[in-house]
Amino acid sequence: MSKGDNLKKFGSLLCELRIKKELTLREMCRRISYDPSNFSKIERGKMSPPADKKILNLWARTLGLKSGTKEFDNFIYNANVAQGIIPSEIMDEKELVANLPAFFRTLKNKKPTKEDMDKIINFIKNA
């Protein structure tokens, strides 16, 4: 998926949740103190969502998502992907972060080293 595809995916999710909550774009923006023009651009996949976690949490709560639920986490993760960043929960896991280079090489069809594979297997066994 390209960055544009990720922006559109998040924008569609944002719009779908807003409509499900029966909020107009302007009413949503009034509740979250956000510019309607920029919010519309995010919904249409023309602009990245904000990176500020507090803002995203406010948006999620305003859309009726409860913190700690799968839907809430999915909303935040989709925003992170649209921004092109790795979620903070993953970056907090030092062992996991240490294995990311091998994971990325594997995604690019580059064979990981035996040492990389051993580290990944060990990490999974101990998770």
Coordinates of C-alpha atoms in Angstrom, one line a residue:
M1 CA 0.0 0.0 0.0
S2 CA 1.2 3.5 -0.8
K3 CA 1.1 6.4 1.6
G4 CA -1.9 7.8 -0.4
D5 CA -3.7 4.5 0.1
N6 CA -3.1 4.6 3.8
L7 CA -4.4 8.2 4.0
K8 CA -7.5 7.2 2.1
K9 CA -8.1 4.2 4.3
F10 CA -7.8 6.2 7.5
G11 CA -10.0 9.0 6.0
S12 CA -12.7 6.5 5.1
L13 CA -12.6 5.1 8.6
L14 CA -12.8 8.5 10.1
C15 CA -15.8 9.5 7.9
E16 CA -17.6 6.2 8.5
L17 CA -17.3 6.6 12.2
R18 CA -18.5 10.2 12.1
I19 CA -21.5 9.3 10.0
K20 CA -22.3 6.3 12.3
K21 CA -22.3 8.7 15.2
E22 CA -24.7 11.0 13.2
L23 CA -22.3 14.0 13.3
T24 CA -22.0 16.5 10.5
L25 CA -18.5 17.4 9.7
R26 CA -19.0 20.9 11.2
E27 CA -20.5 19.5 14.4
M28 CA -17.6 17.1 14.8
C29 CA -15.1 19.9 14.3
R30 CA -16.9 22.1 16.7
R31 CA -16.7 19.4 19.4
I32 CA -13.0 18.8 18.9
S33 CA -12.0 22.4 18.1
Y34 CA -10.6 21.5 14.7
D35 CA -10.7 23.3 11.4
P36 CA -13.4 21.8 9.1
S37 CA -11.4 22.4 6.0
N38 CA -8.5 20.4 7.3
F39 CA -10.8 17.7 8.8
S40 CA -12.4 17.3 5.3
K41 CA -9.0 16.9 3.7
I42 CA -8.1 14.1 6.2
E43 CA -11.4 12.4 5.5
R44 CA -10.7 12.5 1.8
G45 CA -7.2 11.2 2.2
K46 CA -5.6 14.5 1.1
M47 CA -3.9 15.2 4.4
S48 CA -2.3 13.2 7.2
P49 CA -4.1 13.0 10.5
P50 CA -2.4 14.8 13.4
A51 CA 0.4 13.0 15.2
D52 CA -0.6 14.3 18.6
K53 CA -1.9 11.3 20.6
K54 CA -4.1 13.5 22.8
I55 CA -5.8 14.9 19.7
L56 CA -6.4 11.4 18.3
N57 CA -7.7 10.1 21.6
L58 CA -10.1 13.0 21.7
W59 CA -11.3 12.3 18.2
A60 CA -11.8 8.6 19.0
R61 CA -13.8 9.4 22.2
T62 CA -15.9 11.9 20.3
L63 CA -16.6 9.2 17.8
G64 CA -17.9 6.9 20.5
L65 CA -14.8 4.7 20.8
K66 CA -13.9 3.6 24.3
S67 CA -10.2 3.5 25.3
G68 CA -8.8 0.0 25.6
T69 CA -11.2 -1.5 23.1
K70 CA -10.1 -3.1 19.8
E71 CA -12.0 -0.4 17.9
F72 CA -10.2 2.4 19.7
D73 CA -6.8 0.8 19.2
N74 CA -7.6 0.1 15.5
F75 CA -8.4 3.8 15.1
I76 CA -5.1 4.9 16.6
Y77 CA -3.1 2.3 14.7
N78 CA -4.7 3.3 11.4
A79 CA -3.9 7.0 12.1
N80 CA -0.3 5.9 12.8
V81 CA 0.0 4.0 9.6
A82 CA -1.5 7.0 7.7
Q83 CA 1.2 9.2 9.2
G84 CA 3.9 6.7 8.3
I85 CA 5.0 6.0 11.9
I86 CA 5.4 2.9 13.9
P87 CA 2.9 2.8 16.9
S88 CA 4.5 3.9 20.2
E89 CA 3.4 0.6 21.9
I90 CA 5.7 -1.3 19.4
M91 CA 8.5 1.2 19.9
D92 CA 8.3 0.7 23.7
E93 CA 9.2 -3.0 23.2
K94 CA 13.1 -2.9 23.1
E95 CA 13.4 -6.6 22.0
L96 CA 10.8 -6.2 19.3
V97 CA 12.5 -3.0 18.0
A98 CA 15.8 -4.8 17.9
N99 CA 14.3 -7.4 15.6
L100 CA 12.6 -4.9 13.3
P101 CA 15.5 -4.7 10.8
A102 CA 15.3 -8.5 10.2
F103 CA 11.6 -8.2 9.8
F104 CA 11.9 -5.4 7.3
R105 CA 14.5 -7.2 5.3
T106 CA 12.1 -10.2 5.2
L107 CA 9.3 -8.0 3.9
K108 CA 11.6 -6.8 1.1
N109 CA 12.4 -10.5 0.1
K110 CA 15.9 -10.3 1.5
K111 CA 16.7 -13.5 3.4
P112 CA 17.4 -12.9 7.1
T113 CA 20.6 -14.3 8.6
K114 CA 20.6 -17.4 10.8
E115 CA 21.3 -15.1 13.8
D116 CA 18.3 -12.9 12.9
M117 CA 16.0 -15.9 12.6
D118 CA 17.3 -17.3 16.0
K119 CA 16.6 -13.9 17.6
I120 CA 13.1 -13.8 16.2
I121 CA 12.3 -17.4 17.1
N122 CA 13.6 -16.8 20.6
F123 CA 11.5 -13.6 20.9
I124 CA 8.3 -15.4 19.8
K125 CA 8.9 -18.3 22.2
N126 CA 9.4 -16.0 25.1
A127 CA 6.5 -13.6 24.3

